[in-house]
mmCIF file of N, CA and C in Angstrom:
data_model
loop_
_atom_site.group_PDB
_atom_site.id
_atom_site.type_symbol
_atom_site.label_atom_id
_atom_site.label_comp_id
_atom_site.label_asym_id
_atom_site.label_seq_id
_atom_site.Cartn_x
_atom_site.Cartn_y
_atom_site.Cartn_z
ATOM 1 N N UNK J 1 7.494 12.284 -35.551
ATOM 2 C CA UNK J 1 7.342 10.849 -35.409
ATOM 3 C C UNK J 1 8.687 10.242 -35.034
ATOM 4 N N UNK J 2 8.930 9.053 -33.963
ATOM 5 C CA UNK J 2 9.930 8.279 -33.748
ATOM 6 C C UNK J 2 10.319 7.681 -34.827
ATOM 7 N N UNK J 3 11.694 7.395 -35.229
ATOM 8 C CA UNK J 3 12.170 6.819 -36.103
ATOM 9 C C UNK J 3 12.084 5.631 -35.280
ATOM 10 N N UNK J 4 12.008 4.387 -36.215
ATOM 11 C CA UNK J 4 12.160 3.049 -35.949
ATOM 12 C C UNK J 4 13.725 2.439 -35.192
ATOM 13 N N UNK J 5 14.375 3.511 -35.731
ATOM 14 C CA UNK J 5 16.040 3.492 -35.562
ATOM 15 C C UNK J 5 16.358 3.667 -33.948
ATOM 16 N N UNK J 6 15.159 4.298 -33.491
ATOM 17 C CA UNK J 6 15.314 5.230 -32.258
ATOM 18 C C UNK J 6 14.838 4.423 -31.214
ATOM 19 N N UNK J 7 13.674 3.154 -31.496
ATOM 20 C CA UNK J 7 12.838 2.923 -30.867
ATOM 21 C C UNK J 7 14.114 1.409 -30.063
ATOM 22 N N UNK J 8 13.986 1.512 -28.670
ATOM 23 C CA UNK J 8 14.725 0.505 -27.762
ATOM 24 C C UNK J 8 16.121 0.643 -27.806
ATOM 25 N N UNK J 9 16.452 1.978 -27.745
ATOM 26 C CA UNK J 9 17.938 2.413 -27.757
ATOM 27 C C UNK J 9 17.605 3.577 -26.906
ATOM 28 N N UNK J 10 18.491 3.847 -25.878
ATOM 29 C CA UNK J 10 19.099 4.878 -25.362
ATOM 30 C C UNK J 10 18.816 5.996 -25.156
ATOM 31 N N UNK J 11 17.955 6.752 -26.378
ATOM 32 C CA UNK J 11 17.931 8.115 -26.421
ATOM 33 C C UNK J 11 17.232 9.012 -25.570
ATOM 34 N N UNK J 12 16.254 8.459 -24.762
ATOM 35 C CA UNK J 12 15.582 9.155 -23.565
ATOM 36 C C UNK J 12 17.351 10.334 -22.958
ATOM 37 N N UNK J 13 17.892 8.986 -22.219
ATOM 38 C CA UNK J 13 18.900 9.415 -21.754
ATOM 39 C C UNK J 13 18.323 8.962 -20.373
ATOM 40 N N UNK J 14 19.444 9.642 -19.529
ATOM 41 C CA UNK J 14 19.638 9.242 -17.857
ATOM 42 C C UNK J 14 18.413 9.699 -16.868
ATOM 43 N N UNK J 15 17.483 9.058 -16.305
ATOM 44 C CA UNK J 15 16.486 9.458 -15.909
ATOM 45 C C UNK J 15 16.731 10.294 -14.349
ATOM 46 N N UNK J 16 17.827 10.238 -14.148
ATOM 47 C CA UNK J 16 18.578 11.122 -12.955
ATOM 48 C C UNK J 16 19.008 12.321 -13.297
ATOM 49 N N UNK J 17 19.102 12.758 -14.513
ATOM 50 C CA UNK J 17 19.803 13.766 -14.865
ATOM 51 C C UNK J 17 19.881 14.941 -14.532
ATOM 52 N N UNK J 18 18.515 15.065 -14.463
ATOM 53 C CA UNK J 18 18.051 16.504 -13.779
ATOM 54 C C UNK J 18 18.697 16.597 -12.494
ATOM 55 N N UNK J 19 18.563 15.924 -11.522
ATOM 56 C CA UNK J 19 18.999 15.550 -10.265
ATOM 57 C C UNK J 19 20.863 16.075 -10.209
ATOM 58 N N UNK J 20 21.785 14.892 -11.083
ATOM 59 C CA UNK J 20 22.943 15.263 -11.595
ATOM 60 C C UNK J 20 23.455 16.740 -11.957
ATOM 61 N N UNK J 21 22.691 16.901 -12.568
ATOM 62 C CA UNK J 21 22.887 18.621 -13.051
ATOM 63 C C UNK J 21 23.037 19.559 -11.867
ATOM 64 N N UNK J 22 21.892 18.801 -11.288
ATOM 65 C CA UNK J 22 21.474 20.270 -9.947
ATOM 66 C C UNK J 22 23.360 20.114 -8.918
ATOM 67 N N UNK J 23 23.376 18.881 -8.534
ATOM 68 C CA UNK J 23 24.490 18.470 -8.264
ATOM 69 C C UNK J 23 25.811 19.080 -8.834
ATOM 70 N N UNK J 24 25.927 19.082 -9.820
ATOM 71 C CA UNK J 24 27.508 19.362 -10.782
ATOM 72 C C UNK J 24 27.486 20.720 -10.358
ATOM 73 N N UNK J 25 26.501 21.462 -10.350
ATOM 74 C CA UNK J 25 26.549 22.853 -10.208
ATOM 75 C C UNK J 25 26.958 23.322 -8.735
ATOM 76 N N UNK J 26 27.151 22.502 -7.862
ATOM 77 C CA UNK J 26 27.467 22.502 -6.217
ATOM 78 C C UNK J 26 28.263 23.908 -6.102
ATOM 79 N N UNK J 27 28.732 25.110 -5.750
ATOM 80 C CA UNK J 27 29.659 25.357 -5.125
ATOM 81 C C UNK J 27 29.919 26.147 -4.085
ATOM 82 N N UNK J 28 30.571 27.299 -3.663
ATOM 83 C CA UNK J 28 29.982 27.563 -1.923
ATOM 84 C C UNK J 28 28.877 28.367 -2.046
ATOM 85 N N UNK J 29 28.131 27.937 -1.229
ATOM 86 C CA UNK J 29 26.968 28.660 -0.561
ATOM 87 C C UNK J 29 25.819 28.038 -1.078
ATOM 88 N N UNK J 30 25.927 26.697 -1.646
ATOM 89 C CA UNK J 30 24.641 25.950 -2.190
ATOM 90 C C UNK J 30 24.203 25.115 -1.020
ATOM 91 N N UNK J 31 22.914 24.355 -1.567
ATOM 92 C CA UNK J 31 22.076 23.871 -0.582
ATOM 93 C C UNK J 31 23.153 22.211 -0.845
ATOM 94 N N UNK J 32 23.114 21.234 0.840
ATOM 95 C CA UNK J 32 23.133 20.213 0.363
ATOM 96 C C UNK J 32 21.846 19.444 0.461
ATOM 97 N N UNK J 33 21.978 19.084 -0.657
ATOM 98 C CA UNK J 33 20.460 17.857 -0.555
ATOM 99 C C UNK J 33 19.819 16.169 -0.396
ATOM 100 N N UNK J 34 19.768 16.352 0.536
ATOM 101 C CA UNK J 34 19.405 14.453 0.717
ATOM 102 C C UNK J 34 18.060 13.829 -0.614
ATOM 103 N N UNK J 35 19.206 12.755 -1.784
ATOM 104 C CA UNK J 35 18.152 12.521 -2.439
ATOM 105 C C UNK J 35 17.591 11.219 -1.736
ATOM 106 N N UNK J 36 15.718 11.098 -1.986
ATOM 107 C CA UNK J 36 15.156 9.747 -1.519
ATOM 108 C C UNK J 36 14.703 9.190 -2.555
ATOM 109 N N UNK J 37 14.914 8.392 -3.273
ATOM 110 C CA UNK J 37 14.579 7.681 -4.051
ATOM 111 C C UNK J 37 13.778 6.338 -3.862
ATOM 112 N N UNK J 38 13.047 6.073 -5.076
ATOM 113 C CA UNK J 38 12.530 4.547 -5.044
ATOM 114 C C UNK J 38 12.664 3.558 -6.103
ATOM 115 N N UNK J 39 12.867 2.633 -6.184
ATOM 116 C CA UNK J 39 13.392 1.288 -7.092
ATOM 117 C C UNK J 39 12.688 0.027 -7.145
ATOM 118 N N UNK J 40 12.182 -0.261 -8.353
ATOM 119 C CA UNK J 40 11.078 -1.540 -8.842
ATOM 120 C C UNK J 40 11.776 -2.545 -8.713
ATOM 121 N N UNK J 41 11.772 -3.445 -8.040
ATOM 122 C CA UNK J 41 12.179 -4.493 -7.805
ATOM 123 C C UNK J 41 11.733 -5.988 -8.198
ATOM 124 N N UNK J 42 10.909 -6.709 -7.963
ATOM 125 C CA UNK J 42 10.146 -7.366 -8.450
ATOM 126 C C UNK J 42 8.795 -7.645 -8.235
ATOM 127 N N UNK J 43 7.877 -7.156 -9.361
ATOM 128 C CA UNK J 43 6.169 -7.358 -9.107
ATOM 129 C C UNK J 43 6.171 -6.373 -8.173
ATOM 130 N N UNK J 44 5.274 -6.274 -7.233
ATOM 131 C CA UNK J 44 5.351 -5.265 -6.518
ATOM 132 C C UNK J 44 6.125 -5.097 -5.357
ATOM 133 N N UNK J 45 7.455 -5.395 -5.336
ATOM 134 C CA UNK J 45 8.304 -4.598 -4.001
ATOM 135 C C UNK J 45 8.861 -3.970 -4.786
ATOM 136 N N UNK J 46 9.569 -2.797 -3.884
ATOM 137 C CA UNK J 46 10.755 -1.845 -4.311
ATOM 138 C C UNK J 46 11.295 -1.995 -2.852
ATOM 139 N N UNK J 47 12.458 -0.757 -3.421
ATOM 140 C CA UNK J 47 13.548 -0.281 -2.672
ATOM 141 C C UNK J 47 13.867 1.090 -2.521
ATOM 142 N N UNK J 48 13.755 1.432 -1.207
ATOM 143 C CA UNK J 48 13.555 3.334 -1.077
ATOM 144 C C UNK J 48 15.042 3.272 -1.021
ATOM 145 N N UNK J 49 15.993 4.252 -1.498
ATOM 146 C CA UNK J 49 17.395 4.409 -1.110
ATOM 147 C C UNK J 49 17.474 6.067 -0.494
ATOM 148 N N UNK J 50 18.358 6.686 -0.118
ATOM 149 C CA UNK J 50 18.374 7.567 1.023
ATOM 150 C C UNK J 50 19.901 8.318 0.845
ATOM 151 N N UNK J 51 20.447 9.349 0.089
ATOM 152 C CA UNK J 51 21.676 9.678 -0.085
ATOM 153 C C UNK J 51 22.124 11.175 0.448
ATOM 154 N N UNK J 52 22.865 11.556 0.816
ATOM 155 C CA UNK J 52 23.418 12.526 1.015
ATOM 156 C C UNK J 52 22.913 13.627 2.022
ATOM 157 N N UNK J 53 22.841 12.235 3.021
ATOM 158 C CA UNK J 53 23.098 13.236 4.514
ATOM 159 C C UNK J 53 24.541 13.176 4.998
ATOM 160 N N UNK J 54 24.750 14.283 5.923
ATOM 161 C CA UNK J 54 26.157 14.682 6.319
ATOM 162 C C UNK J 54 26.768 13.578 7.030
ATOM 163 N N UNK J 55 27.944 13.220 6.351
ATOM 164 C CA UNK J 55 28.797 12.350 7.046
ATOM 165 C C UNK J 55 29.255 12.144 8.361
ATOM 166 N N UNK J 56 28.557 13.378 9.176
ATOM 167 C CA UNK J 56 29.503 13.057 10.293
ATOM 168 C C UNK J 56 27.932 11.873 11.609
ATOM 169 N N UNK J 57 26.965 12.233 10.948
ATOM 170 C CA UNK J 57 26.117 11.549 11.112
ATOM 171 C C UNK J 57 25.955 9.993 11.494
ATOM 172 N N UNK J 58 25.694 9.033 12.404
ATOM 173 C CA UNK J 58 25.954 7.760 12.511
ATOM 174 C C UNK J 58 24.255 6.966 11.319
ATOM 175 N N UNK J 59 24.820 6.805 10.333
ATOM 176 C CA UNK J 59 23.893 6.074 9.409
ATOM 177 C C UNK J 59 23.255 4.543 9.983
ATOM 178 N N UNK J 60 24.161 3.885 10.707
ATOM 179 C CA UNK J 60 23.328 3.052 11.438
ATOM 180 C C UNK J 60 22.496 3.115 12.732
ATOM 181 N N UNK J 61 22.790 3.908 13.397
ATOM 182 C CA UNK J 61 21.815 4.700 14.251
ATOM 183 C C UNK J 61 20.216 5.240 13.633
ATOM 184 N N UNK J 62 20.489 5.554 12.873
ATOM 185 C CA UNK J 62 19.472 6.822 12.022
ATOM 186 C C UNK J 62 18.894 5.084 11.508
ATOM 187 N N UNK J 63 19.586 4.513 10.626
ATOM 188 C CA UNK J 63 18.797 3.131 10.128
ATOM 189 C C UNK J 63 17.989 2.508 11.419
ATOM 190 N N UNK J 64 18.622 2.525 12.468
ATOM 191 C CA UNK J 64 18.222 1.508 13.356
ATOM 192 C C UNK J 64 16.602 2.146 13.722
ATOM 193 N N UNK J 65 16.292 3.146 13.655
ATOM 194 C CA UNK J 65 15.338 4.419 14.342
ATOM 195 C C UNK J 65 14.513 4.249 13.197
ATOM 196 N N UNK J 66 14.607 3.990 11.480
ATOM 197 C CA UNK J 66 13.864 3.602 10.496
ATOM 198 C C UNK J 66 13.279 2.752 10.556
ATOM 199 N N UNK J 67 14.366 1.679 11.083
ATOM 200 C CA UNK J 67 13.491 0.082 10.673
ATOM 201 C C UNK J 67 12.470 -0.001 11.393
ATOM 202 N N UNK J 68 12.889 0.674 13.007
ATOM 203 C CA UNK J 68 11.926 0.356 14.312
ATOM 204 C C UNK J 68 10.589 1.584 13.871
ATOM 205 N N UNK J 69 10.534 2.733 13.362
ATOM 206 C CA UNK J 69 9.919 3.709 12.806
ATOM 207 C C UNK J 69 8.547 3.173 12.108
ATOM 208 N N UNK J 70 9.238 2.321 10.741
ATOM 209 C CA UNK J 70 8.704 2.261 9.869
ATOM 210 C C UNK J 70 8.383 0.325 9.616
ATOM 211 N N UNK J 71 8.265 -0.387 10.567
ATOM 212 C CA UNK J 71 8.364 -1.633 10.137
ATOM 213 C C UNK J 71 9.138 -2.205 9.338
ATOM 214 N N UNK J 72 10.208 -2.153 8.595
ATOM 215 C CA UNK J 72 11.033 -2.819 7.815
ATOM 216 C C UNK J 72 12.359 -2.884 7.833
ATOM 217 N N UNK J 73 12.571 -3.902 6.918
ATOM 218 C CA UNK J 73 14.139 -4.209 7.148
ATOM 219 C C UNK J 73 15.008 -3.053 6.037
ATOM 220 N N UNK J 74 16.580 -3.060 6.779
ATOM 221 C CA UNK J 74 17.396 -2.056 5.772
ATOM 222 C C UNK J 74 18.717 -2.596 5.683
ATOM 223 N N UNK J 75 19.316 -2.166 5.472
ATOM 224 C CA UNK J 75 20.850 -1.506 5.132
ATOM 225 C C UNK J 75 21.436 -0.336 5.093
ATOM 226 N N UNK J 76 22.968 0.002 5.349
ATOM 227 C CA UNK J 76 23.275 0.808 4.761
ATOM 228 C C UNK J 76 24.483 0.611 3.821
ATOM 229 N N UNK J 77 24.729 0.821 2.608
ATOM 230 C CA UNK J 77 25.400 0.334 1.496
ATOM 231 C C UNK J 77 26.332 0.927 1.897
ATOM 232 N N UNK J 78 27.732 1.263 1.161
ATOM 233 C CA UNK J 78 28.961 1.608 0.394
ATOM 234 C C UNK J 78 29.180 1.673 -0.900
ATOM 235 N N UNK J 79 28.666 2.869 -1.150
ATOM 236 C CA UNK J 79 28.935 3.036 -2.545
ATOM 237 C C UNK J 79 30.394 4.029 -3.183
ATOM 238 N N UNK J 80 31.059 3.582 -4.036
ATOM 239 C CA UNK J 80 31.673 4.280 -4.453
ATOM 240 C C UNK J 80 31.854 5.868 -5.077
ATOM 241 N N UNK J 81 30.746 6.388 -5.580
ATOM 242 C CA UNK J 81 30.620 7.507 -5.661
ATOM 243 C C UNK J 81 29.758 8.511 -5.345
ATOM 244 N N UNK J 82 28.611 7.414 -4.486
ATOM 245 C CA UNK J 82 28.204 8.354 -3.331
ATOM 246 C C UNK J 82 28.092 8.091 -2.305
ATOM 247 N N UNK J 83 29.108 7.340 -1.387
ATOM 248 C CA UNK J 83 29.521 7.336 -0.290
ATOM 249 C C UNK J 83 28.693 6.350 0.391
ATOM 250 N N UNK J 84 28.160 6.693 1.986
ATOM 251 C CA UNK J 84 27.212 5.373 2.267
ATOM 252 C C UNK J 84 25.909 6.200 1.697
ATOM 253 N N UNK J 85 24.800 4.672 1.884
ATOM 254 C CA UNK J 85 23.584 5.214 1.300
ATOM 255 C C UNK J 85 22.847 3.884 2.240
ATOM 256 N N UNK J 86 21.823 4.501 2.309
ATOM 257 C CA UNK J 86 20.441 3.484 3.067
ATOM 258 C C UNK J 86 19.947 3.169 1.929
ATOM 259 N N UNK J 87 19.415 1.975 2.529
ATOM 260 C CA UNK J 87 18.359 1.193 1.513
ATOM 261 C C UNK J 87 17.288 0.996 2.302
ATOM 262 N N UNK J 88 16.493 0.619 2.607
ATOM 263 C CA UNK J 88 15.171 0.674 3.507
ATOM 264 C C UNK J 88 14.170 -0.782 2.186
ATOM 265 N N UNK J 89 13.145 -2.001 2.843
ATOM 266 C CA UNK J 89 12.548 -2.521 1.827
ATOM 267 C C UNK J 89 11.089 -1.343 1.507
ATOM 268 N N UNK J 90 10.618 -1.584 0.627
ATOM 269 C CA UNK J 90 9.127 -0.756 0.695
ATOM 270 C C UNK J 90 9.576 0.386 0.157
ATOM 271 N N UNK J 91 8.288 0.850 -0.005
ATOM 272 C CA UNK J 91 8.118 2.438 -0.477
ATOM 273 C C UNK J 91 8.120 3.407 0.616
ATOM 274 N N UNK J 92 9.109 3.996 0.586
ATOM 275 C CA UNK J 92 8.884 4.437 2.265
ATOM 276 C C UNK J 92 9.614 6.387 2.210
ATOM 277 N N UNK J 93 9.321 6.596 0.962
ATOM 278 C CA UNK J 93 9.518 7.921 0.582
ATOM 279 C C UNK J 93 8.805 9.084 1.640
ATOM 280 N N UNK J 94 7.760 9.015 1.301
ATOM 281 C CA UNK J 94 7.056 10.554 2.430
ATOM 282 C C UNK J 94 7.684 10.126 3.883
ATOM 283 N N UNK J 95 7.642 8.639 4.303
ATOM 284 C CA UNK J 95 7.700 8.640 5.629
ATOM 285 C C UNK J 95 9.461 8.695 5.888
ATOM 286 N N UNK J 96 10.223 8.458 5.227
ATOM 287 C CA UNK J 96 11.680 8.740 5.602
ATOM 288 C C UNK J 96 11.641 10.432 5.533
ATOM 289 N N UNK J 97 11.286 11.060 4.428
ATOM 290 C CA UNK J 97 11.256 12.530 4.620
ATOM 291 C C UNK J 97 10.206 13.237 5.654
ATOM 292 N N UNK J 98 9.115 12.842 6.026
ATOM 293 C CA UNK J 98 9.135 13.674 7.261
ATOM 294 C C UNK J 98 9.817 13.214 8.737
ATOM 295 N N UNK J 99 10.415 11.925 8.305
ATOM 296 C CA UNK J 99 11.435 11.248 9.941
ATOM 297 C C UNK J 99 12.654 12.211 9.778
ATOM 298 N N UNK J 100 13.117 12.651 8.682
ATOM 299 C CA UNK J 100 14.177 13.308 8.792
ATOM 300 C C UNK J 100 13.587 14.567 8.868
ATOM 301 N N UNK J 101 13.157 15.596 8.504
ATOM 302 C CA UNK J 101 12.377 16.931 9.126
ATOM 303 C C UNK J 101 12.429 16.745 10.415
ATOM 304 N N UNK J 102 11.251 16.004 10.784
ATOM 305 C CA UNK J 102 10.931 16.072 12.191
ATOM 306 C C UNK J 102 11.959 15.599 13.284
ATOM 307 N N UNK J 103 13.195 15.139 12.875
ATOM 308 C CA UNK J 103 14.488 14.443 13.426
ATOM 309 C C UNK J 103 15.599 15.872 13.712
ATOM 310 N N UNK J 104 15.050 16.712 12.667
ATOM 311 C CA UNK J 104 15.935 17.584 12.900
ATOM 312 C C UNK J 104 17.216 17.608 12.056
ATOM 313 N N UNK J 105 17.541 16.386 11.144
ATOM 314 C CA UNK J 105 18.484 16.121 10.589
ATOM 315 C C UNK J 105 18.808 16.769 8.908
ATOM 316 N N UNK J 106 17.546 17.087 8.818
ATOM 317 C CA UNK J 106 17.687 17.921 6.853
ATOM 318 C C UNK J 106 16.703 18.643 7.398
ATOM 319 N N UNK J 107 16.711 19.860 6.715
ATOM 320 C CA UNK J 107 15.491 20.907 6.636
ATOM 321 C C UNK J 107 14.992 20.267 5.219
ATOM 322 N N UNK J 108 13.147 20.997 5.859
ATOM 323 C CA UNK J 108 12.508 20.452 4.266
ATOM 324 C C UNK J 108 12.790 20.833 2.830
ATOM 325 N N UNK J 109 13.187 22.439 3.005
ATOM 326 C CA UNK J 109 14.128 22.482 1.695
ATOM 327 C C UNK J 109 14.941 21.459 0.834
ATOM 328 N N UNK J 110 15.719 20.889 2.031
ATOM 329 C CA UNK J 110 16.774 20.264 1.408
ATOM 330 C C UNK J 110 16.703 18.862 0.457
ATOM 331 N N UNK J 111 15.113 18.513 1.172
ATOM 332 C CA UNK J 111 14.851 16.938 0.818
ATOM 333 C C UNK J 111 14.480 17.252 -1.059
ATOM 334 N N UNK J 112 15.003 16.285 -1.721
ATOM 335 C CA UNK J 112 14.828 15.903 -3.008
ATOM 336 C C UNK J 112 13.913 14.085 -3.245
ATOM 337 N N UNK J 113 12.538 14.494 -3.402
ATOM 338 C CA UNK J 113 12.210 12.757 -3.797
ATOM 339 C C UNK J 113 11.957 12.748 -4.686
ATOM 340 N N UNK J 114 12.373 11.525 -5.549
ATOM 341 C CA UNK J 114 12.070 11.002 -6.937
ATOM 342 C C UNK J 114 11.517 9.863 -6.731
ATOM 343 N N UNK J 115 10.895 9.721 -8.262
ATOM 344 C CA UNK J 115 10.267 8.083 -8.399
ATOM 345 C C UNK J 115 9.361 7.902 -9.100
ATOM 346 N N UNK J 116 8.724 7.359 -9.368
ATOM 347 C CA UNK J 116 6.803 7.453 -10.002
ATOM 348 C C UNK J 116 6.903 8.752 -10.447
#
């Protein structure tokens, strides 16, 4: 049984973690992996985000080919510790991962989606 002590504090822990882990463990000869994620926003919109494709890559190019792709508006952020990242509006998980397959840009191995 939950202690009362337990209940609206913390203790789940980081719902990325798994993800993190796979990450920390990086070293030569591992896979890199583009995570796609999705984010509740308000009532029903979210926010698909899009991380860790290869830098040498033009991210606004690749955005520009999304928005026109997929009907919607984006970005691409600056984040501090993981570099740039897309944001895309909508749920737009399966369809960013097979644009990148079929783009040629990640093998399907590589794709990681979370969310729901």
């Amino acid at each position: 049984m939950l202690r009362p002590s337990l209940i609206g504090s913390n203790h789940l822990g980081d719902p990325f973690a798994d993800a993190n882990a796979e990450d920390a463990g990086a070293g030569a000869g591992t896979k890199e992996y583009v995570h796609i994620r999705v984010q509740q926003r308000n009532g029903r919109k979210s926010l698909t985000t899009v991380q860790g494709l290869k830098k040498e890559y033009s991210y606004t190019k690749i955005l520009k080919d999304l928005k026109k792709e997929f009907c919607c508006n984006g970005t691409v952020v600056q984040d501090s510790e993981l570099g740039q990242v897309i944001q895309l509006q909508g749920d737009q998980r399966k369809n960013v991962s097979t644009f990148l397959v079929q783009a040629g840009l990640v093998k399907k191995d590589n794709v990681k989606i979370h969310g729901f």
